[in-house]
Each structure stands twice: as structure tokens, then as C-alpha cells.
Amino acid sequence: SEEGALLAARIVGGLRTIWLTSGRRAECMRFGKTILSLIDEKRYPKVVAPLMRALVQATQSKEIFAWAERASAVFESIDDRLAVALLQSHVGAIRRRAGYFAEAESAMQKATVIFASGNFPRKMPYAAFLHNRLTLRIDQGRYEEALADVSEGTAISRALGDDDALTWMFLRALVDLARGEVASTI
């Protein structure tokens, strides 16, 4: 029934993190695709949005780009600009790992513009974006910009109570290593 499909969509969207962190992506995809086929996404975009996020994050094939485009339209229809920015950041990271740097840069630029609007607090979602952007900048040889992202990410982590900010220390070491400054990475 429609009510059952809507409830199932809420469950799958809500369990996204559990499926992703436990390595059960195929199960998430199977349930998500089946449920999505039963829901009118134009009529219920707020229910479909978390389900679409789950499908994008669970996809490990080139199909991700079609899912991301579809998800972006849903997020834009409900005016969830933060979700659009994070989606673009995620797609940019995937494109970077595949070696499509121009496409990765385009996706990161879209996310950058949204975050630059000033409507979002500089917290963990923004830090996740910075992480993705700085790895692209390392690959592009844009080390000073990557270091600026590291500094900003470190400040966010510390402001949120992570006094060590070990992830950002590691990322700083990656930038230094890429720049050939091996001694500072030890």
C-alpha cells in the first residue's frame, strides 16, 4: 500500500547509516529501489529525500551519478540546500577518486557556492565538505588552498570539542607529503 511504502521509505532512510557502516550496501540498495518504485516522489519529496540519500551513498557503481542527479532534484524541490551541497561534495569525491578531475572540480564548485552563501553553520557537514575538497586540491597541486581547508577543518573540530583534531593532523600530513615535505610528516 502507499502508506506501507511511505513507512518503509522512512525506515530505509533512517537506517542509512547502519547499512553503510555495517557494509550492507546491497541490502540498502535492494530495499531502497523497491520502495522508491512504489512512491510518487513528486507528491512525497520530504519522505523520498532521505531514501534518495541512502541510495546515493550505497551505490558503488557509475549508477551513482544518475542517482545523484535525481536526488539533487528532490533536495532542490524541498529547498534543502545543505543536502544539495553535501551531495555535490560526495559526487565530487567520487569523481576525484575515478580520476575525473574537471567533473570533480565542477561538483566541488557547486558545493562551494552553496556553502559560501553564509546560510549554514561551519560544523561537521561543512568539515566533511572541506575534507573532500582538500583531497581534490592535493591531487590538483593546489597545496596552499588545501592547507587553508585543513586549517578551517581543524578550527571546526576544536570548536566542537575535539582538542586533538587527529583527522585534520593526518590530512595536514597528506598535504605536506604531497608537497614533498617529508620531514614534517614524521
Coordinates of C-alpha atoms in Angstrom, one line a residue:
S1 CA 0.0 0.0 0.0
E2 CA 1.0 3.6 -0.3
E3 CA 1.1 4.0 3.5
G4 CA 3.3 0.9 3.8
A5 CA 5.7 2.2 1.1
L6 CA 5.9 5.6 2.9
L7 CA 6.7 3.9 6.2
A8 CA 9.2 1.7 4.6
A9 CA 10.9 4.7 2.9
R10 CA 11.2 6.4 6.3
I11 CA 12.7 3.2 7.8
V12 CA 15.3 2.7 5.0
G13 CA 16.2 6.4 5.0
G14 CA 16.5 6.3 8.8
L15 CA 18.7 3.1 8.8
R16 CA 21.0 4.5 6.1
T17 CA 24.0 5.0 8.4
I18 CA 23.6 1.5 9.9
W19 CA 23.6 -0.1 6.5
L20 CA 26.5 1.9 5.2
T21 CA 28.7 1.4 8.3
S22 CA 28.0 -2.3 8.5
G23 CA 28.8 -3.0 4.9
R24 CA 25.3 -3.9 3.9
R25 CA 25.0 -1.6 0.9
A26 CA 23.5 -4.2 -1.3
E27 CA 20.6 -4.7 1.1
C28 CA 20.1 -1.0 1.4
M29 CA 20.0 -0.7 -2.4
R30 CA 17.6 -3.6 -2.8
F31 CA 15.1 -2.3 -0.3
G32 CA 15.6 1.3 -1.4
K33 CA 15.0 0.7 -5.1
T34 CA 12.0 -1.4 -4.4
I35 CA 10.4 1.1 -2.1
L36 CA 11.2 4.0 -4.4
S37 CA 9.4 2.4 -7.2
L38 CA 6.2 2.4 -5.1
I39 CA 6.3 6.1 -4.1
D40 CA 5.3 9.2 -6.1
E41 CA 8.4 11.3 -5.4
K42 CA 6.8 14.5 -6.6
R43 CA 4.0 14.0 -4.1
Y44 CA 6.2 13.0 -1.2
P45 CA 9.6 14.6 -1.7
K46 CA 10.3 15.0 2.0
V47 CA 9.9 11.3 2.5
V48 CA 11.8 10.4 -0.6
A49 CA 14.8 12.7 0.1
P50 CA 16.4 10.6 2.9
L51 CA 15.7 7.4 0.8
M52 CA 17.5 9.0 -2.1
R53 CA 20.4 10.0 0.1
A54 CA 20.7 6.3 1.2
L55 CA 20.6 5.2 -2.5
V56 CA 23.3 7.6 -3.5
Q57 CA 25.6 6.7 -0.6
A58 CA 25.0 2.9 -1.0
T59 CA 25.8 2.9 -4.8
Q60 CA 29.2 1.8 -5.7
S61 CA 28.9 1.9 -9.5
K62 CA 28.6 4.5 -12.2
E63 CA 24.9 4.4 -11.5
I64 CA 25.7 6.8 -8.6
F65 CA 25.7 9.8 -11.0
A66 CA 22.2 9.2 -12.1
W67 CA 21.0 8.7 -8.6
A68 CA 22.8 11.9 -7.5
E69 CA 21.2 13.9 -10.3
R70 CA 17.8 12.5 -9.3
A71 CA 18.4 13.1 -5.6
S72 CA 19.6 16.7 -6.2
A73 CA 16.3 17.5 -7.9
V74 CA 14.4 16.1 -4.9
F75 CA 16.6 18.1 -2.4
E76 CA 16.1 21.3 -4.5
S77 CA 12.3 20.7 -4.7
I78 CA 12.2 20.8 -0.8
D79 CA 14.8 23.6 -0.7
D80 CA 17.3 21.6 1.2
R81 CA 20.4 23.4 0.1
L82 CA 22.7 21.8 2.6
A83 CA 21.8 18.4 1.3
V84 CA 22.5 19.6 -2.3
A85 CA 25.9 20.9 -1.2
L86 CA 26.8 17.6 0.6
L87 CA 25.6 15.6 -2.3
Q88 CA 27.8 17.6 -4.7
S89 CA 30.7 17.2 -2.3
H90 CA 30.1 13.4 -2.3
V91 CA 29.9 13.2 -6.1
G92 CA 33.0 15.4 -6.4
A93 CA 34.9 13.0 -4.1
I94 CA 33.8 10.0 -6.2
R95 CA 34.7 11.7 -9.5
R96 CA 38.2 12.6 -8.0
R97 CA 38.8 9.0 -7.0
A98 CA 37.9 7.9 -10.5
G99 CA 40.3 10.5 -12.0
Y100 CA 37.7 12.8 -13.4
F101 CA 39.2 16.0 -12.0
A102 CA 37.3 18.5 -14.1
E103 CA 34.0 16.9 -13.2
A104 CA 35.1 16.7 -9.5
E105 CA 36.1 20.4 -9.6
S106 CA 32.7 21.3 -11.1
A107 CA 30.8 19.4 -8.3
M108 CA 33.0 20.9 -5.6
Q109 CA 32.5 24.4 -7.0
K110 CA 28.7 23.9 -6.8
A111 CA 29.1 22.9 -3.1
T112 CA 31.5 25.8 -2.5
V113 CA 28.9 28.3 -3.9
I114 CA 26.2 26.9 -1.6
F115 CA 28.4 27.0 1.5
A116 CA 29.6 30.4 0.6
S117 CA 26.1 31.7 0.8
G118 CA 26.6 32.0 4.5
N119 CA 23.3 30.3 5.4
F120 CA 25.0 27.3 7.0
P121 CA 26.9 27.0 10.3
R122 CA 30.5 25.9 10.0
K123 CA 30.1 22.5 11.7
M124 CA 30.6 18.8 10.8
P125 CA 28.7 18.8 7.4
Y126 CA 30.9 21.7 6.3
A127 CA 34.0 19.9 7.7
A128 CA 33.1 16.8 5.6
F129 CA 32.9 19.1 2.5
L130 CA 36.3 20.6 3.4
H131 CA 37.8 17.1 3.7
N132 CA 36.6 16.2 0.2
R133 CA 37.6 19.5 -1.3
L134 CA 41.1 19.4 0.1
T135 CA 41.9 15.9 -1.2
L136 CA 40.9 17.2 -4.7
R137 CA 43.1 20.2 -4.1
I138 CA 46.0 17.9 -3.2
D139 CA 45.6 16.0 -6.4
Q140 CA 45.4 19.3 -8.4
G141 CA 48.6 20.5 -6.7
R142 CA 46.8 23.4 -5.1
Y143 CA 48.6 22.9 -1.8
E144 CA 48.0 26.4 -0.2
E145 CA 44.3 26.1 -0.7
A146 CA 44.4 22.5 0.7
L147 CA 46.2 23.9 3.8
A148 CA 43.6 26.6 4.2
D149 CA 40.9 23.8 4.2
V150 CA 42.9 21.9 6.8
S151 CA 43.2 25.0 9.0
E152 CA 39.5 25.6 8.7
G153 CA 38.6 22.0 9.4
T154 CA 40.9 21.9 12.4
A155 CA 39.3 25.0 13.8
I156 CA 35.8 23.5 13.4
S157 CA 36.9 20.2 15.1
R158 CA 38.4 22.1 18.0
A159 CA 35.3 24.4 18.3
L160 CA 33.2 21.2 18.6
G161 CA 35.4 19.9 21.5
D162 CA 37.9 17.8 19.6
D163 CA 41.1 19.2 21.1
D164 CA 43.4 16.8 19.2
A165 CA 41.7 17.1 15.8
L166 CA 43.7 14.0 14.7
T167 CA 41.9 13.6 11.4
W168 CA 43.0 17.1 10.4
M169 CA 46.5 16.4 11.6
F170 CA 46.6 13.4 9.3
L171 CA 45.2 15.5 6.4
R172 CA 47.8 18.2 7.1
A173 CA 50.5 15.4 6.8
L174 CA 49.0 14.3 3.5
V175 CA 49.3 17.9 2.1
D176 CA 52.9 18.1 3.4
L177 CA 53.8 14.8 1.9
A178 CA 52.3 15.8 -1.4
R179 CA 54.4 19.0 -1.3
G180 CA 57.5 16.9 -0.7
E181 CA 57.9 18.0 2.9
V182 CA 58.5 14.5 4.3
A183 CA 60.3 15.6 7.4
S184 CA 57.2 17.5 8.7
T185 CA 55.0 14.4 8.3
I186 CA 57.1 12.3 10.7

